[in-house]
């Protein structure tokens, strides 16, 4: 029998090996990065950060009275738990959808690809390669490149 925690851990491990990237066959990496910057700037202008402070739920734990066999009783005090503040950007999802729409309008699709293993021989290119069963992503100097080994 497979334990649920083992299944969850294996799914997390597999998902950690995948990278989501914007892709358009034949486009240069520089053009993709420029288009991402343009789309991010437009989305930020249209949907600027709208930060609000929220609070975690508060729960009251009432005091309890315990008595021994002799009838001596002790009551513990009740207490509150929760109520910690945290910040949330109400426009975060809207910005992300605006970026995705903008990139789609520029001809890009979001693809999820595995990270190339460190022992794979890859050919670096300034142009996004056609997708194959072996296509993977490498990261160099903070930039991601979609390559075919």
PDB file of C-alpha atoms in Angstrom:
ATOM      1  CA  UNK A   1       0.000   0.000   0.000  1.00  0.00           C
ATOM      2  CA  UNK A   2       1.333   3.429  -0.953  1.00  0.00           C
ATOM      3  CA  UNK A   3       1.159   5.976   1.807  1.00  0.00           C
ATOM      4  CA  UNK A   4      -0.440   9.328   0.892  1.00  0.00           C
ATOM      5  CA  UNK A   5       2.549  11.299   2.209  1.00  0.00           C
ATOM      6  CA  UNK A   6       4.877   9.348  -0.109  1.00  0.00           C
ATOM      7  CA  UNK A   7       2.669  10.185  -3.090  1.00  0.00           C
ATOM      8  CA  UNK A   8       2.620  13.885  -2.177  1.00  0.00           C
ATOM      9  CA  UNK A   9       6.402  13.982  -1.719  1.00  0.00           C
ATOM     10  CA  UNK A  10       7.023  12.264  -5.049  1.00  0.00           C
ATOM     11  CA  UNK A  11       4.665  14.687  -6.825  1.00  0.00           C
ATOM     12  CA  UNK A  12       6.461  17.648  -5.241  1.00  0.00           C
ATOM     13  CA  UNK A  13       9.799  16.209  -6.319  1.00  0.00           C
ATOM     14  CA  UNK A  14       8.584  15.763  -9.897  1.00  0.00           C
ATOM     15  CA  UNK A  15       7.062  19.245 -10.041  1.00  0.00           C
ATOM     16  CA  UNK A  16      10.307  20.755  -8.718  1.00  0.00           C
ATOM     17  CA  UNK A  17      12.048  19.368 -11.839  1.00  0.00           C
ATOM     18  CA  UNK A  18       9.711  21.272 -14.170  1.00  0.00           C
ATOM     19  CA  UNK A  19      10.103  24.910 -15.183  1.00  0.00           C
ATOM     20  CA  UNK A  20       7.357  27.017 -16.740  1.00  0.00           C
ATOM     21  CA  UNK A  21       8.580  29.341 -19.492  1.00  0.00           C
ATOM     22  CA  UNK A  22       7.151  31.533 -22.238  1.00  0.00           C
ATOM     23  CA  UNK A  23       7.910  29.913 -25.589  1.00  0.00           C
ATOM     24  CA  UNK A  24       7.649  30.848 -29.264  1.00  0.00           C
ATOM     25  CA  UNK A  25       9.609  28.708 -31.690  1.00  0.00           C
ATOM     26  CA  UNK A  26      12.293  30.606 -33.573  1.00  0.00           C
ATOM     27  CA  UNK A  27      12.108  33.734 -31.396  1.00  0.00           C
ATOM     28  CA  UNK A  28      15.298  34.975 -29.834  1.00  0.00           C
ATOM     29  CA  UNK A  29      15.848  34.847 -26.095  1.00  0.00           C
ATOM     30  CA  UNK A  30      16.517  38.596 -26.157  1.00  0.00           C
ATOM     31  CA  UNK A  31      13.159  39.252 -27.867  1.00  0.00           C
ATOM     32  CA  UNK A  32      11.361  37.046 -25.325  1.00  0.00           C
ATOM     33  CA  UNK A  33      13.025  38.838 -22.413  1.00  0.00           C
ATOM     34  CA  UNK A  34      12.163  42.235 -23.943  1.00  0.00           C
ATOM     35  CA  UNK A  35       8.533  41.173 -24.468  1.00  0.00           C
ATOM     36  CA  UNK A  36       8.290  39.908 -20.882  1.00  0.00           C
ATOM     37  CA  UNK A  37       9.627  43.248 -19.595  1.00  0.00           C
ATOM     38  CA  UNK A  38       7.134  45.189 -21.754  1.00  0.00           C
ATOM     39  CA  UNK A  39       4.216  43.005 -20.626  1.00  0.00           C
ATOM     40  CA  UNK A  40       5.245  43.222 -16.965  1.00  0.00           C
ATOM     41  CA  UNK A  41       5.494  47.022 -17.183  1.00  0.00           C
ATOM     42  CA  UNK A  42       2.050  47.283 -18.829  1.00  0.00           C
ATOM     43  CA  UNK A  43       0.515  44.965 -16.223  1.00  0.00           C
ATOM     44  CA  UNK A  44       2.125  46.916 -13.382  1.00  0.00           C
ATOM     45  CA  UNK A  45       0.779  50.187 -14.784  1.00  0.00           C
ATOM     46  CA  UNK A  46      -2.715  48.750 -15.257  1.00  0.00           C
ATOM     47  CA  UNK A  47      -2.795  46.805 -11.975  1.00  0.00           C
ATOM     48  CA  UNK A  48      -0.431  48.481  -9.481  1.00  0.00           C
ATOM     49  CA  UNK A  49       0.171  46.806  -6.123  1.00  0.00           C
ATOM     50  CA  UNK A  50      -2.860  47.143  -3.863  1.00  0.00           C
ATOM     51  CA  UNK A  51      -1.545  45.999  -0.513  1.00  0.00           C
ATOM     52  CA  UNK A  52      -3.992  45.309   2.295  1.00  0.00           C
ATOM     53  CA  UNK A  53      -3.385  43.986   5.775  1.00  0.00           C
ATOM     54  CA  UNK A  54      -5.363  40.936   6.750  1.00  0.00           C
ATOM     55  CA  UNK A  55      -5.389  38.912   9.942  1.00  0.00           C
ATOM     56  CA  UNK A  56      -5.326  35.193  10.547  1.00  0.00           C
ATOM     57  CA  UNK A  57      -8.523  33.876  12.175  1.00  0.00           C
ATOM     58  CA  UNK A  58      -8.771  34.245  15.948  1.00  0.00           C
ATOM     59  CA  UNK A  59      -9.815  31.245  17.993  1.00  0.00           C
ATOM     60  CA  UNK A  60     -10.726  31.369  21.667  1.00  0.00           C
ATOM     61  CA  UNK A  61      -9.720  28.392  23.778  1.00  0.00           C
ATOM     62  CA  UNK A  62     -11.844  28.506  26.957  1.00  0.00           C
ATOM     63  CA  UNK A  63     -10.333  27.701  30.304  1.00  0.00           C
ATOM     64  CA  UNK A  64     -10.819  24.242  31.742  1.00  0.00           C
ATOM     65  CA  UNK A  65     -11.636  23.144  35.250  1.00  0.00           C
ATOM     66  CA  UNK A  66     -10.128  19.936  36.570  1.00  0.00           C
ATOM     67  CA  UNK A  67     -10.903  18.466  39.939  1.00  0.00           C
ATOM     68  CA  UNK A  68      -9.192  15.745  41.941  1.00  0.00           C
ATOM     69  CA  UNK A  69     -10.892  12.995  43.966  1.00  0.00           C
ATOM     70  CA  UNK A  70     -10.914  15.205  47.096  1.00  0.00           C
ATOM     71  CA  UNK A  71     -12.955  17.850  45.292  1.00  0.00           C
ATOM     72  CA  UNK A  72     -10.117  20.359  44.879  1.00  0.00           C
ATOM     73  CA  UNK A  73     -10.624  22.127  41.585  1.00  0.00           C
ATOM     74  CA  UNK A  74      -8.285  24.217  39.504  1.00  0.00           C
ATOM     75  CA  UNK A  75      -9.438  26.352  36.580  1.00  0.00           C
ATOM     76  CA  UNK A  76      -7.012  27.330  33.846  1.00  0.00           C
ATOM     77  CA  UNK A  77      -7.418  30.647  32.079  1.00  0.00           C
ATOM     78  CA  UNK A  78      -8.801  30.809  28.577  1.00  0.00           C
ATOM     79  CA  UNK A  79      -6.707  32.297  25.824  1.00  0.00           C
ATOM     80  CA  UNK A  80      -6.898  33.606  22.275  1.00  0.00           C
ATOM     81  CA  UNK A  81      -4.885  32.177  19.420  1.00  0.00           C
ATOM     82  CA  UNK A  82      -4.338  33.696  15.957  1.00  0.00           C
ATOM     83  CA  UNK A  83      -4.977  37.230  14.806  1.00  0.00           C
ATOM     84  CA  UNK A  84      -1.493  37.703  13.321  1.00  0.00           C
ATOM     85  CA  UNK A  85      -1.337  40.331  10.575  1.00  0.00           C
ATOM     86  CA  UNK A  86      -0.135  39.539   7.060  1.00  0.00           C
ATOM     87  CA  UNK A  87      -0.036  41.532   3.835  1.00  0.00           C
ATOM     88  CA  UNK A  88      -1.752  40.615   0.605  1.00  0.00           C
ATOM     89  CA  UNK A  89      -1.589  42.243  -2.847  1.00  0.00           C
ATOM     90  CA  UNK A  90      -5.143  42.253  -4.206  1.00  0.00           C
ATOM     91  CA  UNK A  91      -3.897  42.892  -7.761  1.00  0.00           C
ATOM     92  CA  UNK A  92      -1.280  40.114  -7.888  1.00  0.00           C
ATOM     93  CA  UNK A  93      -3.495  37.624  -9.755  1.00  0.00           C
ATOM     94  CA  UNK A  94      -4.765  40.315 -12.132  1.00  0.00           C
ATOM     95  CA  UNK A  95      -1.170  41.297 -12.989  1.00  0.00           C
ATOM     96  CA  UNK A  96      -0.223  37.671 -13.637  1.00  0.00           C
ATOM     97  CA  UNK A  97      -3.221  37.163 -15.941  1.00  0.00           C
ATOM     98  CA  UNK A  98      -2.476  40.444 -17.733  1.00  0.00           C
ATOM     99  CA  UNK A  99       1.126  39.326 -18.347  1.00  0.00           C
ATOM    100  CA  UNK A 100      -0.035  35.943 -19.650  1.00  0.00           C
ATOM    101  CA  UNK A 101      -2.569  37.624 -21.966  1.00  0.00           C
ATOM    102  CA  UNK A 102      -0.039  40.144 -23.209  1.00  0.00           C
ATOM    103  CA  UNK A 103       2.532  37.426 -23.929  1.00  0.00           C
ATOM    104  CA  UNK A 104      -0.131  35.325 -25.661  1.00  0.00           C
ATOM    105  CA  UNK A 105      -0.999  38.324 -27.819  1.00  0.00           C
ATOM    106  CA  UNK A 106       2.663  38.519 -28.807  1.00  0.00           C
ATOM    107  CA  UNK A 107       2.645  34.859 -29.911  1.00  0.00           C
ATOM    108  CA  UNK A 108       4.028  33.106 -26.827  1.00  0.00           C
ATOM    109  CA  UNK A 109       2.636  30.049 -25.084  1.00  0.00           C
ATOM    110  CA  UNK A 110       3.407  28.992 -21.538  1.00  0.00           C
ATOM    111  CA  UNK A 111       5.141  25.579 -21.559  1.00  0.00           C
ATOM    112  CA  UNK A 112       6.295  23.413 -18.682  1.00  0.00           C
ATOM    113  CA  UNK A 113       9.590  21.659 -19.382  1.00  0.00           C
ATOM    114  CA  UNK A 114      12.076  19.648 -17.339  1.00  0.00           C
ATOM    115  CA  UNK A 115      15.344  21.152 -16.163  1.00  0.00           C
ATOM    116  CA  UNK A 116      18.300  19.747 -18.118  1.00  0.00           C
ATOM    117  CA  UNK A 117      20.434  17.391 -16.070  1.00  0.00           C
ATOM    118  CA  UNK A 118      23.926  18.619 -15.300  1.00  0.00           C
ATOM    119  CA  UNK A 119      25.523  15.820 -17.346  1.00  0.00           C
ATOM    120  CA  UNK A 120      23.519  16.550 -20.525  1.00  0.00           C
ATOM    121  CA  UNK A 121      25.402  18.036 -23.446  1.00  0.00           C
ATOM    122  CA  UNK A 122      23.396  20.961 -24.802  1.00  0.00           C
ATOM    123  CA  UNK A 123      23.900  23.397 -27.636  1.00  0.00           C
ATOM    124  CA  UNK A 124      23.414  26.961 -26.528  1.00  0.00           C
ATOM    125  CA  UNK A 125      21.470  29.122 -28.920  1.00  0.00           C
ATOM    126  CA  UNK A 126      20.115  32.631 -28.921  1.00  0.00           C
ATOM    127  CA  UNK A 127      16.946  31.324 -30.612  1.00  0.00           C
ATOM    128  CA  UNK A 128      14.267  29.130 -29.019  1.00  0.00           C
ATOM    129  CA  UNK A 129      14.602  25.608 -30.376  1.00  0.00           C
ATOM    130  CA  UNK A 130      11.680  23.531 -31.709  1.00  0.00           C
ATOM    131  CA  UNK A 131      10.046  21.433 -28.988  1.00  0.00           C
ATOM    132  CA  UNK A 132      10.914  17.723 -28.957  1.00  0.00           C
ATOM    133  CA  UNK A 133      10.632  14.928 -26.403  1.00  0.00           C
ATOM    134  CA  UNK A 134      14.164  15.823 -25.240  1.00  0.00           C
ATOM    135  CA  UNK A 135      13.682  19.593 -24.920  1.00  0.00           C
ATOM    136  CA  UNK A 136      14.724  20.938 -21.532  1.00  0.00           C
ATOM    137  CA  UNK A 137      15.561  24.225 -19.801  1.00  0.00           C
ATOM    138  CA  UNK A 138      18.969  25.426 -18.643  1.00  0.00           C
ATOM    139  CA  UNK A 139      19.590  28.473 -16.498  1.00  0.00           C
ATOM    140  CA  UNK A 140      22.717  30.499 -17.059  1.00  0.00           C
ATOM    141  CA  UNK A 141      23.446  33.848 -15.501  1.00  0.00           C
ATOM    142  CA  UNK A 142      19.858  34.275 -14.324  1.00  0.00           C
ATOM    143  CA  UNK A 143      18.437  33.679 -17.827  1.00  0.00           C
ATOM    144  CA  UNK A 144      16.531  30.580 -18.916  1.00  0.00           C
ATOM    145  CA  UNK A 145      17.143  28.933 -22.267  1.00  0.00           C
ATOM    146  CA  UNK A 146      14.987  26.272 -23.878  1.00  0.00           C
ATOM    147  CA  UNK A 147      17.370  23.829 -25.574  1.00  0.00           C
ATOM    148  CA  UNK A 148      17.544  20.436 -27.245  1.00  0.00           C
ATOM    149  CA  UNK A 149      20.390  18.174 -26.112  1.00  0.00           C
TER     150      UNK A 149
END
